[in-house]
Amino acid sequence: MEVEKFSYDNKIVKAFMIATVVFGLVGMLVGLTAAIQLVYPIFNFDTQYTTFGRIRPLHTNAIIFAFVGNAMFAGVYYSMQRLLKTRMFSDKLSWIHFWGWQLIILAAAITLPLGMTTSKEYAELEWPIDIAITLIWVVFGWNMIGTIIKRRERHMYVAIWFYIATFVTVAVLHVVNSFEMPVTFFKSYSWYAGVQDALVQWWYGHNAVAFFLTTPFLGLMYYFLPKAANRPVYSYRLSIIHFWSLIFIYIWAGPHHLLYTSLPDWAQSLGTVFSIMLIAPSWGGMLNGLMTLRGAWDRVREDPVLKFMVVAITAYGMATLEGPLLSLKNVNAIAHFTDWIVAHVHVGGLGWNGFLTFAMLYWITPRMWNTKLYSTKLANVHFWLGTLGIIFYALPMYVSGVVQSLMWKEFNPEGFLVYKNFLETTVQILPLHGLRAIGGALYLTGAIIMTYNLVKTAFAGSFLANEDAEAAPLAKVYVQKTGGWHNRLLEHKPVLFTVLTIVAILIGGAIEMIPTFLIKSNVPTITSVKPYTPLELHGRDIYIREGCVNCHTQMVRPFRSETERYGEYSKAGEFVYDHPFLWGSKRTGPDLHRVGAKYSNSWHYNHMLAPDAVSTGSIMPAYPWLFEQVINKGDTRGKITALRTIGVPYEEGYENDANNDLEKQASEIAGTLKADGIEVAEDAEIIALIAYLQRLGTDIKAEKTAQSE
């Protein structure tokens, strides 16, 4: 049979590998800094660019999109060429993809510390960067689909299925969640508001985990694990069931992030039901991975690559059992908003994504540099440091989460809260946060050792930029008529396969979102809820800029422990003008949804200036720049106009008079502060922030007053 000679492009794989290692170290270092800040606030460094609120999203974006993202691309570019027996469709597209992605990461590294953020978790980047992500993702997909079409291997192996699902689903998630109304070049408001914004965000947020951190890595597992173990995949049929059930069910589960919130109950129930169903396909994938090692377990003792893979797959199994369990309302009531969720996320992130990435790097590097790994002993040291790092990170966070929940909910025999002051909980868990930081340091140390090992391996070998290969052209390949229906009907037809994948992932989101948007009873109207005043709007944008939502929720759940502590539970109709929603996902500090009118203006002023002096034991950093910087009144017109465009009922032409109202309200607040002996400029940012904080939760009080009158 005639064969064609060609070469695999290893240069693009090398580039993505280098980016993976570099950004991995940077992202982990930023994460370690954030962990230390929660024990020693001095490590906020007294500058606005390094506070926890600003570097926490920098950490998550660096790990998800820079470390894991680049690792995914390295693995996809390496495995796809070999599975399809062809070079990538276009070297030029490969390099546009690489440099475009790195520029996006650079833009994130600049804008997030500057406070340019949408505040939506894992989607914080502003609208120009969102457009760039869309364009580069299209380039990636174009190159991938072009490669599949020009393949020399007719059959599409299971890893390719997961790569296709990743491309199409992330594209849909990103575009739908990124509908924004620009105000300036780096400021926008989410097109959606309140309950709808929360549903769309967590449909995106949950499935970003599913289709950026899970499905592509399952594809990598299906390629690299059989290669490293020198064993075939345990069950081809199980991989079929695993794939289709996973991508169909995963997309429904987003609402489990919003249990006991103002989201309609039917949507919460759907999220819970499909989350429980997720156990089956997730564990199907885990078992398919572990059973692939049958007959090779003796090599696990000696081969660090297999060690990393076994722990990675085990961590995947643990995280994907724990996730559905956390979606049960009785478990969620204990765990949500606590450190338990932080532990859960990091078992998946450090164990599944991190360890599978390390295994892949250790496996690819010697082969592309045509040499042996520099030191197996160092790789084993890395493995044990990483494993200990995960343990020292996760276990204290699990304990911390349980401690938080029990202390928040404890009542004495007389029926009063035992721990009325939120800070009593904060102080209690500080040692556990310290242990978490030690775990992060161990994990980072292991990654540094790996970097040294890989660099020494590369210097000892000779890089194969274009790896020679040969295969028969597709047109002359003998087409096997045997095999199951899936093989015959789908695995030879990439276009049909892609279309069916799109259908599978669209159904769940559509069924959850369309009724929430179209049926008005899902968000009952509260007549007293009015749009934010211009000054409150500026204050809300400062709250977003400083990342306050990273530590404070704005969602009082219908538990007695929460209504006693914070006030009346939150209603869906209160958030109809919130673009974006700010419900939060973690309570490092207390909930703020009913904080309006609870404290005086001078209390808020002093609290932002010196938190520890006002609240003894507070780990919140000070914000001295809020007292020096002034709001930009020139932006008021654009803010009002943009919000009116997306449905906030500001009167036509109000933007012309908005600053008059702003100055009047600012003067009133400055006057009350002056009466307390505090002199401050009326246009200082702190005035706007106080206005916003004093507004929170007061609309429902106005409704009750109106009813009583």
Coordinates of C-alpha atoms in Angstrom, one line a residue, residues 266-525:
W266 CA -38.0 24.4 40.0
A267 CA -34.6 25.4 38.5
Q268 CA -32.9 24.5 41.8
S269 CA -34.5 21.1 41.7
L270 CA -33.5 20.4 38.1
G271 CA -29.9 21.3 39.0
T272 CA -30.0 18.9 41.9
V273 CA -31.5 16.0 40.0
F274 CA -29.1 16.2 37.1
S275 CA -26.1 16.6 39.5
I276 CA -27.0 13.3 41.2
M277 CA -27.2 11.7 37.8
L278 CA -23.7 13.0 37.0
I279 CA -22.2 10.4 39.4
A280 CA -22.7 7.6 36.9
P281 CA -20.9 9.0 33.8
S282 CA -18.2 10.7 35.9
W283 CA -17.4 7.4 37.7
G284 CA -17.7 5.6 34.4
G285 CA -14.8 7.7 33.1
M286 CA -12.8 7.2 36.3
L287 CA -13.2 3.4 36.3
N288 CA -12.4 3.2 32.6
G289 CA -9.1 5.0 33.4
L290 CA -8.2 3.0 36.5
M291 CA -9.1 -0.3 34.8
T292 CA -6.9 0.6 31.9
L293 CA -4.0 0.0 34.3
R294 CA -5.0 -3.7 34.8
G295 CA -1.8 -5.7 34.5
A296 CA 0.4 -2.6 34.9
W297 CA 0.0 -1.8 38.6
D298 CA 3.4 -3.2 39.4
R299 CA 4.9 -0.4 37.2
V300 CA 3.0 2.3 39.2
R301 CA 5.5 1.8 42.1
E302 CA 8.4 2.8 39.9
D303 CA 7.1 5.1 37.1
P304 CA 6.3 8.6 38.4
V305 CA 4.2 9.3 35.3
L306 CA 1.8 6.5 36.3
K307 CA 1.9 7.7 39.9
F308 CA 0.7 11.1 38.9
M309 CA -2.0 9.7 36.6
V310 CA -3.4 7.3 39.3
V311 CA -3.7 10.1 41.8
A312 CA -5.1 12.4 39.1
I313 CA -7.9 10.0 38.2
T314 CA -8.6 9.2 41.8
A315 CA -8.9 12.9 42.6
Y316 CA -11.3 13.2 39.6
G317 CA -13.4 10.4 41.1
M318 CA -13.4 12.0 44.5
A319 CA -14.3 15.5 43.2
T320 CA -17.1 14.1 40.9
L321 CA -18.7 12.2 43.8
E322 CA -18.4 15.1 46.2
G323 CA -19.9 17.6 43.7
P324 CA -23.2 15.7 43.3
L325 CA -23.3 15.2 47.1
L326 CA -22.9 18.9 47.6
S327 CA -25.9 19.5 45.3
L328 CA -28.2 17.7 47.8
K329 CA -29.9 20.5 49.7
N330 CA -29.3 19.1 53.2
V331 CA -25.5 18.9 52.5
N332 CA -25.5 22.2 50.6
A333 CA -27.0 24.0 53.6
I334 CA -24.0 23.1 55.6
A335 CA -21.2 23.5 53.0
H336 CA -22.2 26.4 50.8
F337 CA -20.4 29.8 51.3
T338 CA -17.8 27.9 53.5
D339 CA -14.2 26.7 53.0
W340 CA -15.6 23.2 52.3
I341 CA -16.2 24.5 48.7
V342 CA -12.6 25.7 48.5
A343 CA -11.4 22.3 49.4
H344 CA -13.7 20.6 46.9
V345 CA -12.5 22.9 44.1
H346 CA -8.8 22.3 44.9
V347 CA -9.1 18.5 45.1
G348 CA -10.2 18.8 41.4
G349 CA -7.8 21.5 40.5
L350 CA -4.6 20.4 42.2
G351 CA -5.3 16.6 41.9
W352 CA -7.0 16.1 38.6
N353 CA -5.8 19.0 36.4
G354 CA -2.5 19.6 38.1
F355 CA -1.3 16.0 38.4
L356 CA -2.5 15.0 35.0
T357 CA -0.6 18.0 33.5
F358 CA 2.5 17.0 35.4
A359 CA 2.2 13.4 34.1
M360 CA 1.8 14.7 30.6
L361 CA 4.8 17.0 30.8
Y362 CA 7.0 14.2 32.2
W363 CA 5.9 11.9 29.4
I364 CA 6.1 14.3 26.5
T365 CA 9.4 16.0 27.3
P366 CA 11.8 13.0 27.0
R367 CA 10.1 12.0 23.7
M368 CA 10.3 15.4 22.0
W369 CA 13.9 15.9 23.1
N370 CA 14.8 12.3 22.2
T371 CA 16.3 11.5 25.6
K372 CA 15.5 10.1 29.0
L373 CA 14.0 12.0 31.9
Y374 CA 16.9 13.7 33.8
S375 CA 15.9 12.4 37.2
T376 CA 13.3 9.9 38.1
K377 CA 14.2 10.4 41.8
L378 CA 13.3 14.2 41.5
A379 CA 10.0 13.3 39.8
N380 CA 9.2 11.0 42.7
V381 CA 10.1 13.8 45.1
H382 CA 7.8 16.1 43.2
F383 CA 5.0 13.5 43.4
W384 CA 5.2 13.2 47.2
L385 CA 5.5 16.9 47.7
G386 CA 2.5 17.5 45.5
T387 CA 0.5 14.8 47.2
L388 CA 1.3 16.1 50.7
G389 CA 0.5 19.6 49.4
I390 CA -3.0 18.5 48.4
I391 CA -3.6 16.8 51.8
F392 CA -2.3 19.8 53.7
Y393 CA -4.5 22.1 51.6
A394 CA -7.7 20.1 51.5
L395 CA -8.1 18.6 54.9
P396 CA -7.8 21.9 56.9
M397 CA -10.3 23.5 54.5
Y398 CA -12.8 20.6 55.0
V399 CA -12.4 21.1 58.8
S400 CA -12.6 24.8 58.4
G401 CA -15.8 24.6 56.4
V402 CA -17.6 22.4 59.0
V403 CA -16.4 24.7 61.8
Q404 CA -17.7 27.8 60.0
S405 CA -21.1 26.2 59.3
L406 CA -21.6 24.9 62.8
M407 CA -20.6 28.2 64.4
W408 CA -22.8 30.2 62.1
K409 CA -25.9 28.0 62.9
E410 CA -25.5 27.4 66.6
F411 CA -28.2 28.6 68.9
N412 CA -28.3 28.6 72.7
P413 CA -31.1 27.0 74.8
E414 CA -32.8 30.5 74.9
G415 CA -33.0 30.6 71.1
F416 CA -30.3 33.2 70.5
L417 CA -27.3 32.8 68.3
V418 CA -24.2 31.7 70.2
Y419 CA -21.7 33.4 67.9
K420 CA -23.4 36.7 67.1
N421 CA -20.2 38.3 65.9
F422 CA -19.1 36.9 62.5
L423 CA -15.5 37.5 63.5
E424 CA -15.6 34.9 66.2
T425 CA -15.7 32.3 63.3
T426 CA -12.9 34.1 61.4
V427 CA -10.5 34.0 64.3
Q428 CA -11.3 30.4 65.1
I429 CA -10.2 29.1 61.6
L430 CA -7.0 31.2 61.1
P431 CA -4.7 28.2 62.1
L432 CA -6.5 26.1 59.5
H433 CA -5.9 28.8 56.8
G434 CA -2.3 28.8 57.9
L435 CA -2.1 25.0 57.2
R436 CA -3.7 25.6 53.8
A437 CA -0.9 28.0 52.9
I438 CA 1.7 25.4 53.9
G439 CA 0.0 22.9 51.6
G440 CA 0.1 25.4 48.8
A441 CA 3.8 26.1 49.4
L442 CA 4.5 22.3 49.3
Y443 CA 2.7 22.0 46.0
L444 CA 4.5 25.0 44.5
T445 CA 7.8 23.6 45.7
G446 CA 7.1 20.4 43.8
A447 CA 6.3 22.3 40.7
I448 CA 9.6 24.2 40.9
I449 CA 11.5 20.8 41.2
M450 CA 9.6 19.6 38.1
T451 CA 10.6 22.7 36.2
Y452 CA 14.3 22.1 37.0
N453 CA 13.9 18.4 36.0
L454 CA 12.3 19.3 32.7
V455 CA 14.9 22.0 31.8
K456 CA 17.7 19.6 32.6
T457 CA 16.0 16.9 30.5
A458 CA 15.7 19.3 27.5
F459 CA 19.4 20.4 27.8
A460 CA 20.5 16.8 27.8
G461 CA 18.6 15.9 24.6
S462 CA 18.2 17.2 21.1
F463 CA 14.8 18.7 20.2
L464 CA 12.8 17.1 17.3
A465 CA 11.0 20.2 15.9
N466 CA 9.5 18.2 13.0
E467 CA 9.0 14.5 13.9
D468 CA 9.0 12.3 10.8
A469 CA 6.0 10.0 10.3
E470 CA 4.2 8.1 7.5
A471 CA 0.7 6.8 6.8
A472 CA -1.5 5.7 4.0
P473 CA -3.8 8.5 2.6
L474 CA -7.4 8.4 3.8
A475 CA -8.9 7.8 0.4
K476 CA -6.9 4.6 -0.1
V477 CA -7.5 3.2 3.4
Y478 CA -9.6 0.0 3.5
V479 CA -12.8 0.9 5.3
Q480 CA -13.7 -1.8 7.8
K481 CA -17.4 -2.7 7.5
T482 CA -17.6 -4.4 10.9
G483 CA -17.9 -2.7 14.3
G484 CA -20.8 -1.2 16.3
W485 CA -23.4 1.3 15.2
H486 CA -21.5 4.2 16.9
N487 CA -18.3 3.3 15.0
R488 CA -20.1 3.1 11.6
L489 CA -22.5 6.0 12.0
L490 CA -20.5 8.6 14.0
E491 CA -16.8 7.9 14.4
H492 CA -16.2 8.3 10.7
K493 CA -18.3 11.4 10.3
P494 CA -16.9 14.4 12.2
V495 CA -19.5 16.9 10.9
L496 CA -22.5 14.8 12.0
F497 CA -20.7 14.0 15.3
T498 CA -20.1 17.7 16.0
V499 CA -23.8 18.6 15.2
L500 CA -25.1 16.0 17.5
T501 CA -22.7 17.2 20.2
I502 CA -24.0 20.7 19.9
V503 CA -27.6 19.5 20.2
A504 CA -26.7 17.4 23.3
I505 CA -25.2 20.4 25.1
L506 CA -27.9 23.0 24.1
I507 CA -30.9 21.1 25.5
G508 CA -30.3 21.6 29.2
G509 CA -29.4 25.2 29.1
A510 CA -32.4 26.1 26.9
I511 CA -34.9 24.3 29.2
E512 CA -33.5 26.1 32.3
M513 CA -33.0 29.6 30.8
I514 CA -35.9 30.2 28.5
P515 CA -38.7 29.9 31.2
T516 CA -36.6 31.9 33.7
F517 CA -36.5 34.8 31.2
L518 CA -40.0 34.6 29.7
I519 CA -42.3 33.6 32.7
K520 CA -42.7 36.7 34.9
S521 CA -43.8 34.8 37.9
N522 CA -40.2 33.5 38.3
V523 CA -39.2 37.0 39.4
P524 CA -42.1 38.5 41.3
T525 CA -42.3 42.3 41.2

